[in-house]
Short mmCIF file of C-alpha atoms in Angstrom, two decimals:
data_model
loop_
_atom_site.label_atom_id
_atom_site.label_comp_id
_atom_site.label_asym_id
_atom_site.label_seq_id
_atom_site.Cartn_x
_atom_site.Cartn_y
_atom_site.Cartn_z
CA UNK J 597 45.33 56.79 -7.32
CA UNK J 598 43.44 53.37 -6.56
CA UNK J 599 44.93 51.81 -3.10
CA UNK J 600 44.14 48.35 -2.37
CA UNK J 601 43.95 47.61 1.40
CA UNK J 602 43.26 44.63 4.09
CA UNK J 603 40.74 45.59 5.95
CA UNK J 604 40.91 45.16 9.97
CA UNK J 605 37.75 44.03 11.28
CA UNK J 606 39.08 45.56 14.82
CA UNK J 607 39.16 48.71 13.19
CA UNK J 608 34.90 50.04 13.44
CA UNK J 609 35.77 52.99 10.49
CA UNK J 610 37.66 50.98 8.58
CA UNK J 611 35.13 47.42 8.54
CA UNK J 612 32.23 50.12 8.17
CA UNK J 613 33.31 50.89 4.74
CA UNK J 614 33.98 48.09 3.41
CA UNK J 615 30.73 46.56 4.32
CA UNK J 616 29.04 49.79 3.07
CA UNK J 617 30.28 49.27 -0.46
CA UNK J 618 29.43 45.74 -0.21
CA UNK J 619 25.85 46.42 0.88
CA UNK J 620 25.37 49.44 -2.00
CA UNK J 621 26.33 46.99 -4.43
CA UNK J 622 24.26 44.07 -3.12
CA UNK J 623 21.01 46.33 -3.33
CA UNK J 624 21.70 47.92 -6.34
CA UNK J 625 21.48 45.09 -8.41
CA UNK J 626 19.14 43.44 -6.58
CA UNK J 627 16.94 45.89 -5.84
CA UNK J 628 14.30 44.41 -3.19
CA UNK J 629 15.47 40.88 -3.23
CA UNK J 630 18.75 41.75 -2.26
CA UNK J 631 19.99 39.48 0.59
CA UNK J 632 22.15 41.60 2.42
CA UNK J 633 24.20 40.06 5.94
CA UNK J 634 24.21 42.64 8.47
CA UNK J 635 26.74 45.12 9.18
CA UNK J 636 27.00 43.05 12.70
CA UNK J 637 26.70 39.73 11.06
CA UNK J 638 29.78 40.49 8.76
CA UNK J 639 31.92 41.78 11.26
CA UNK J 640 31.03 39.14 13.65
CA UNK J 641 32.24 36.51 10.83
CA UNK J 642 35.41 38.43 10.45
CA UNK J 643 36.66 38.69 13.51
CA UNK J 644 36.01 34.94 14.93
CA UNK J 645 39.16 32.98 14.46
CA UNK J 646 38.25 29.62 13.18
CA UNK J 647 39.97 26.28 12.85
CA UNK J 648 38.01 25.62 9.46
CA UNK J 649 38.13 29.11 7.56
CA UNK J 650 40.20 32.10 7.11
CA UNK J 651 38.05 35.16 6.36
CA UNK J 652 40.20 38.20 4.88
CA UNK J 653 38.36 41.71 3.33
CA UNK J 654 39.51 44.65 1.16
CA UNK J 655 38.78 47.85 -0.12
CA UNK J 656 39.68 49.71 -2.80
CA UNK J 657 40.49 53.02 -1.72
CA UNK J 658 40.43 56.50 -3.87
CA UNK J 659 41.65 59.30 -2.40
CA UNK J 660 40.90 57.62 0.72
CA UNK J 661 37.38 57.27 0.03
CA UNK J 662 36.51 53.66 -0.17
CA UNK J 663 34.92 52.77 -3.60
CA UNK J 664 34.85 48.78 -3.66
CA UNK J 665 35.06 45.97 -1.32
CA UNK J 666 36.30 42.14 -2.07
CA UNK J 667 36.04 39.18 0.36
CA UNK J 668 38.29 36.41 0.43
CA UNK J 669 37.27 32.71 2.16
CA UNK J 670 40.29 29.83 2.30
CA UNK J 671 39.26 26.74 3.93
CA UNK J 672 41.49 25.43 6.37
CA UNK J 673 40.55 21.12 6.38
CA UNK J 674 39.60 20.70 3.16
CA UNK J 675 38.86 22.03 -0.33
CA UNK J 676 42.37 23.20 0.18
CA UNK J 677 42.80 23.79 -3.58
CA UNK J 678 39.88 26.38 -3.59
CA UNK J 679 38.87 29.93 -2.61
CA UNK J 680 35.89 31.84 -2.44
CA UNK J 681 36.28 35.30 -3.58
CA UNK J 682 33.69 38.57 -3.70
CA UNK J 683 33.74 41.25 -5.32
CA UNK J 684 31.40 44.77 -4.62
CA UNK J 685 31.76 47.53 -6.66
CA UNK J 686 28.80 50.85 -5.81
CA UNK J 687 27.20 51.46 -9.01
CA UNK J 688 29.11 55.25 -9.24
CA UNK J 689 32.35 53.50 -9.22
CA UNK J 690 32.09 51.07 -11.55
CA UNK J 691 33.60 50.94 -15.10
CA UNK J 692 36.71 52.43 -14.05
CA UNK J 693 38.49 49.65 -13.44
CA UNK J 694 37.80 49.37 -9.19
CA UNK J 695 36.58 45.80 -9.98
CA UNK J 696 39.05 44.44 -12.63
CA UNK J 697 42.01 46.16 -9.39
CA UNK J 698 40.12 44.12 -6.77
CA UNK J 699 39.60 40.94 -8.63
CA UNK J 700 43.27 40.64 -9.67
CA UNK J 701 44.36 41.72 -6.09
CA UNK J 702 42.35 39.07 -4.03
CA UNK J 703 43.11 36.71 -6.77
CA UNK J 704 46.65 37.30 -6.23
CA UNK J 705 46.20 36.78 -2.67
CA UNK J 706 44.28 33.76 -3.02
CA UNK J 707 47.34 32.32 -5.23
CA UNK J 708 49.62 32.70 -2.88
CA UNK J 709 47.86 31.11 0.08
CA UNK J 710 48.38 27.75 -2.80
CA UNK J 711 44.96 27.94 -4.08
CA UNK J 712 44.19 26.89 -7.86
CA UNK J 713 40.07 27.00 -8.08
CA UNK J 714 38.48 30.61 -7.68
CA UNK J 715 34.76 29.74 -7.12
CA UNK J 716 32.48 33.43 -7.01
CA UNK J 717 28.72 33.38 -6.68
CA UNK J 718 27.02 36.04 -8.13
CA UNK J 719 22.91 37.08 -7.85
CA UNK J 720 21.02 38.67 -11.07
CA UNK J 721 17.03 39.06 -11.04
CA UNK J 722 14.79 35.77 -11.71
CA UNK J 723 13.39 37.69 -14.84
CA UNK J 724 16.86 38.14 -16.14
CA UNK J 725 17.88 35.44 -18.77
CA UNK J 726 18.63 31.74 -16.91
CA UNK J 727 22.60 32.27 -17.68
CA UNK J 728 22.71 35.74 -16.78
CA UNK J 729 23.49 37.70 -20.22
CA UNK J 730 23.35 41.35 -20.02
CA UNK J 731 23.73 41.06 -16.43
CA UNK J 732 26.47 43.69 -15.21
CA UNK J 733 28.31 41.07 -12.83
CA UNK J 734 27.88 38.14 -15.14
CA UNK J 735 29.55 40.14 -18.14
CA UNK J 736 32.61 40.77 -15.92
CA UNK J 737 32.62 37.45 -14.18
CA UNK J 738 32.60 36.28 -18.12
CA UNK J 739 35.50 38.60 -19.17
CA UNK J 740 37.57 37.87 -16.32
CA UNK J 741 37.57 33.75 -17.90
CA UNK J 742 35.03 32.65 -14.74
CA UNK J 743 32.24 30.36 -16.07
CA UNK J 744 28.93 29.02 -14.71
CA UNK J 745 29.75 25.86 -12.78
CA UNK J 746 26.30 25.83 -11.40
CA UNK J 747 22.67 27.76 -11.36
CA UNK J 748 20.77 28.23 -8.12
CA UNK J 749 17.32 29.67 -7.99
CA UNK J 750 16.76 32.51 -5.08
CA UNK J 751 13.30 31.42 -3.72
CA UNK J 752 10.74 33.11 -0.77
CA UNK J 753 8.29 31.85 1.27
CA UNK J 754 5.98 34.64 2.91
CA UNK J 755 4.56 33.46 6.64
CA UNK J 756 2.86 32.68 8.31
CA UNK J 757 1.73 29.38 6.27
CA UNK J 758 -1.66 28.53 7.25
CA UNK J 759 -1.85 25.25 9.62
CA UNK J 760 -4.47 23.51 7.55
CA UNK J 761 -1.54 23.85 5.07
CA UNK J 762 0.86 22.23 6.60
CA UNK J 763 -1.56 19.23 7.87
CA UNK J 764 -2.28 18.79 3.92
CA UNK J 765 0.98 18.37 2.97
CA UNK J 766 1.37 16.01 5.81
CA UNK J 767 -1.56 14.25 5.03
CA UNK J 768 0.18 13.65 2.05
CA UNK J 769 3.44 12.71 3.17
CA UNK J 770 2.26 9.10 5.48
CA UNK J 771 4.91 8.68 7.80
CA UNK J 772 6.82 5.77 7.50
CA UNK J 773 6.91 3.28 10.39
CA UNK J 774 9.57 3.35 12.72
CA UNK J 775 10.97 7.07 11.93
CA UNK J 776 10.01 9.61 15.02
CA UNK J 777 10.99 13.65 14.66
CA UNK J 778 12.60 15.64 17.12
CA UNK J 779 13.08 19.36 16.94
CA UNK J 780 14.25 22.26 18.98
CA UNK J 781 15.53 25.73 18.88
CA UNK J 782 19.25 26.70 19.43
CA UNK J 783 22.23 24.49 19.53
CA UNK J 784 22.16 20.65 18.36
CA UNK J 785 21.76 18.74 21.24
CA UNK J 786 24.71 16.16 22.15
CA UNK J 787 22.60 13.38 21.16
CA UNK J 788 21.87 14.33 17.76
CA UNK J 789 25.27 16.39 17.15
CA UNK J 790 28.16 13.62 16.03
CA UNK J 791 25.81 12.56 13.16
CA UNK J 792 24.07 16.06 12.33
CA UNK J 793 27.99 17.02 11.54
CA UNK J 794 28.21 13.93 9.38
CA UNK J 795 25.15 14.93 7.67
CA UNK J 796 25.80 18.67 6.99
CA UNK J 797 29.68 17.42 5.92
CA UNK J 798 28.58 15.65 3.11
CA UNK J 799 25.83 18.22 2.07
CA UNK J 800 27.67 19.90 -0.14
CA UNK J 801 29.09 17.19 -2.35
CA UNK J 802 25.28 15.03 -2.22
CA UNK J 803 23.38 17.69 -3.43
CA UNK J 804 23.97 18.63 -7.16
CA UNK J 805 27.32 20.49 -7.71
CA UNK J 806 27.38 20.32 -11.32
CA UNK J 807 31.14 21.59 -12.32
CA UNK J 808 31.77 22.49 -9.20
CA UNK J 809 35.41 21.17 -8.33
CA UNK J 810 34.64 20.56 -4.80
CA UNK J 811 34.99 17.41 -2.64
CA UNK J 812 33.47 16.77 1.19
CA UNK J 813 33.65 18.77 4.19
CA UNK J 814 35.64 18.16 7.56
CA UNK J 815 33.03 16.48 10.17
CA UNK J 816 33.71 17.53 13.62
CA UNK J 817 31.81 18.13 16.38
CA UNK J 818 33.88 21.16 17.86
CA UNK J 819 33.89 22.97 14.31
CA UNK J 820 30.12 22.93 14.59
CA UNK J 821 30.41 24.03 18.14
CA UNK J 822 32.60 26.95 17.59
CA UNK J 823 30.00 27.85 14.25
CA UNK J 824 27.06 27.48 16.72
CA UNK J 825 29.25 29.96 18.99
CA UNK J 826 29.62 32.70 15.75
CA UNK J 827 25.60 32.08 15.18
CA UNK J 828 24.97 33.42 18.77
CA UNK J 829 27.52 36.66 18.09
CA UNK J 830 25.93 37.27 14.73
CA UNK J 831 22.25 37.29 16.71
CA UNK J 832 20.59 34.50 15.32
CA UNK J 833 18.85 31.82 15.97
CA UNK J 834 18.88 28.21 14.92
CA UNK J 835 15.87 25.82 14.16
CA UNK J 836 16.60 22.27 13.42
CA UNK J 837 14.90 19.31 12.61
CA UNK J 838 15.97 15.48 12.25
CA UNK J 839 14.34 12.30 11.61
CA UNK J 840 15.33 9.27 13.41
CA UNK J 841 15.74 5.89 11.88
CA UNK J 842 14.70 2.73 13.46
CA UNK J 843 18.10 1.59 14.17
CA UNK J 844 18.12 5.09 15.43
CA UNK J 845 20.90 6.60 13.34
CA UNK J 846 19.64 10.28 12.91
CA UNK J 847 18.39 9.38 8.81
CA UNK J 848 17.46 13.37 7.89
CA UNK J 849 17.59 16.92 9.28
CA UNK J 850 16.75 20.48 8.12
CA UNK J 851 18.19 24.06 9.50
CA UNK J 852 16.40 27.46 9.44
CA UNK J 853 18.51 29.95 10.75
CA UNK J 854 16.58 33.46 12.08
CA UNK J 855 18.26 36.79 11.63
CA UNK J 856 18.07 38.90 14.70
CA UNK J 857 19.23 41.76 12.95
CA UNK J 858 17.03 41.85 9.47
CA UNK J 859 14.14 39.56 10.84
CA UNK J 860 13.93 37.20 8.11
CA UNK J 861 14.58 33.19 8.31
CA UNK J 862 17.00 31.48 6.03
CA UNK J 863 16.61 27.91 4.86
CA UNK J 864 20.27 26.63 5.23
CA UNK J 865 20.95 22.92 5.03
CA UNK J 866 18.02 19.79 4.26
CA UNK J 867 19.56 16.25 3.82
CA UNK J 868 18.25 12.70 3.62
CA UNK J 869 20.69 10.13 4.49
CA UNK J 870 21.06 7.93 1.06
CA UNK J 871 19.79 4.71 2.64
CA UNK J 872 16.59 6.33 3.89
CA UNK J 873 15.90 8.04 0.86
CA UNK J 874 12.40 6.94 -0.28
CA UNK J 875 10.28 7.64 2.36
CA UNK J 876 9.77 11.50 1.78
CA UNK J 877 11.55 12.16 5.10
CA UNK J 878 12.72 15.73 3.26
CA UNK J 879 9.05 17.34 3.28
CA UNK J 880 8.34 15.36 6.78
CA UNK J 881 11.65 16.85 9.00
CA UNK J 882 11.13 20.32 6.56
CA UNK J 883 7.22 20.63 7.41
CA UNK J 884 8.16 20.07 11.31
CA UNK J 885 10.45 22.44 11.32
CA UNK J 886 8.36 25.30 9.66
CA UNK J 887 5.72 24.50 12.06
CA UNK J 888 7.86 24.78 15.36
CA UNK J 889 9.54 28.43 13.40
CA UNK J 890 6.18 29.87 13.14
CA UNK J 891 5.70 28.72 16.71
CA UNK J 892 8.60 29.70 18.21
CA UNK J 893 9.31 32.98 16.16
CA UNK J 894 5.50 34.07 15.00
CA UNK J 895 7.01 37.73 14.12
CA UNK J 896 9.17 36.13 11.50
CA UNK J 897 8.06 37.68 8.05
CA UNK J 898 9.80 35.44 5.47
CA UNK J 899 12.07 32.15 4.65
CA UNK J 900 15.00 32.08 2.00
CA UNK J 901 16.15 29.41 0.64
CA UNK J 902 18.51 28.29 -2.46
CA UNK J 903 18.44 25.24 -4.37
CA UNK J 904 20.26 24.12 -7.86
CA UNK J 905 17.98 24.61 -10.60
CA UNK J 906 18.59 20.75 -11.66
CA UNK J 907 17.84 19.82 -8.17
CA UNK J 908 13.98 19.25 -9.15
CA UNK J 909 12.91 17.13 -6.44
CA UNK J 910 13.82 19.84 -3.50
CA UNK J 911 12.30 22.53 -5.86
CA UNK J 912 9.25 20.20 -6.25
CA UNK J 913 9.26 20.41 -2.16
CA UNK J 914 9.67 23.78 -2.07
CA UNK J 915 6.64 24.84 -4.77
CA UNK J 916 4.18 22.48 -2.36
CA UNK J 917 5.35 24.83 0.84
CA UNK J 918 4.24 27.85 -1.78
CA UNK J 919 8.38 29.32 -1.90
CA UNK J 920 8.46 31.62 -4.87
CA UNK J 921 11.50 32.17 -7.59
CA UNK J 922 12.90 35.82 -6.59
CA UNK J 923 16.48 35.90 -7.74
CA UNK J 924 18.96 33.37 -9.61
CA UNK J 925 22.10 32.84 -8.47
CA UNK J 926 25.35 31.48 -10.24
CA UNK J 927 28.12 29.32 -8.63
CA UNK J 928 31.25 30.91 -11.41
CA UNK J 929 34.46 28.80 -11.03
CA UNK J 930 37.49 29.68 -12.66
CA UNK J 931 40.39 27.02 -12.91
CA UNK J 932 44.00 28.77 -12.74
#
């Protein structure tokens, strides 16, 4: 008999399984682009309370054996009409119905805690069709009423990129009077912080979101603290970037974020603010912050990155730093 249970991210046995199912799935559809967090990371992220986001985590049990795993993310500020949901099924248990019983259970969950938008991304191979048909997850995401809000592309950069590289690209990016860069490793620093928050609120909602039904994030300096706090738990490391305007109001930043655990950097947020727009400032604060990565972290093998597939001028950034199409993924939303 299939048991559906919340998983205790106290409990070592108990979180071990459920993020074993999770990873099994992850790599067997993605074979060797699968992104996988770390055990550590996961549990880490689980177990942090958080003034922003509730984290919850199941597993399907069979004869106590676990044979699935679903995740379920509520924010707490805002977006209070959504929820993320995953779903993980190992390839040996799937087709008998361990998805379709975890779906409907975190669902269910997700309902009660007064949430009407299911959002669920999903990862298929980059030589897979653009809107996933054939694709195992995307067939069941599609029979379960959950519909492409909006496609991502999966792309890699290997490193180290050469320095005559990067001074190219900057030779081709002129720096606009009056801006000056400033970059360091670890936390923001408390002069850049109140406005980096601003910045990484609105990210989000600036970039394209297609269907998504999704409106701005909460900006607040302590929320970014206490992330910054679960970033040093989960062993990694940040790298930011910003440009400064010349009424110094911080006008762009960037974010790589090292794993300690897997080794590999992660391009996570890139955002010009709308009245600087126009001066390239995205490749300028992006190339800075590769540079000072390869400086600070020379063992680092590769970046990740995602960016909407009708987001061409960030893809047009990322093709000049030589990132590579690896994996698509789809943003599914389902309206209830």
């Amino acid at each position: 008999m299939l048991e559906i249970v919340t998983v205790d991210p106290f409990d070592d046995a108990a979180a071990d399984g459920w993020w074993n199912a999770y990873a099994e799935a992850r790599r067997a559809d993605m074979g060797e682009h699968a992104l996988v967090w770390t055990r550590e990371e996961r549990r880490a992220q689980l177990q942090q309370p958080s003034a922003t986001t509730e984290e919850r985590a199941y597993a399907a049990l069979q004869d106590g054996a676990v044979v699935g795993s679903a995740s379920l993310t509520l924010s707490l500020k805002d977006n209070l009409h959504s929820a993320g949901i995953g779903v993980n099924v190992p390839p040996q248990h799937r087709r008998q119905g361990v998805g379709t019983a975890l779906l409907a259970h975190v669902e269910a969950e997700a309902i009660a805690a007064g949430r009407t938008t299911m959002r669920v991304d999903i990862l298929w191979p980059a030589s897979a069709p653009a809107d996933g048909t054939g694709q195992p997850n995307r067939e069941f995401a599609r029979r379960h009423g959950y519909e492409i809000a909006i496609g991502d592309l999966q792309n890699r950069l290997e490193l180290p990129v050469a320095d005559g590289v990067i001074d190219s690209l900057l030779a081709k990016t002129p720096a606009s009077d009056g801006y000056d860069l400033h970059s360091w490793r670890g936390p923001v620093p408390e002069a850049f912080v109140a406005e980096w928050a601003a910045l990484d609120a609105v990210l989000d909602t600036e970039a394209p979101t297609g269907d998504l039904d999704i409106e701005a994030a909460s900006a607040d300096v302590g929320d970014l603290r206490d992330d910054e706090a679960l970033l040093a738990r989960q062993n990694r490391t940040s790298f930011g970037t910003v440009a400064i305007s010349p009424d110094g109001a911080v006008a762009a930043y960037t974010q790589i974020v090292v794993s300690g655990d897997d080794g590999n950097a992660y391009q996570w947020g890139t955002l010009v603010r709308r009245e600087d727009r126009g001066h390239r400032l995205g490749m300028r604060v992006k190339l800075a912050n590769l540079r000072m990565l390869q400086r600070e972290s020379p063992r680092t093998p590769r970046i990740y990155t995602f960016n909407a597939e009708s987001n061409e001028h960030m893809l047009a950034v990322n093709t000049r730093l030589g990132f590579i199409p690896t994996a698509r993924l789809a943003e599914l939303q389902k309206k209830l």
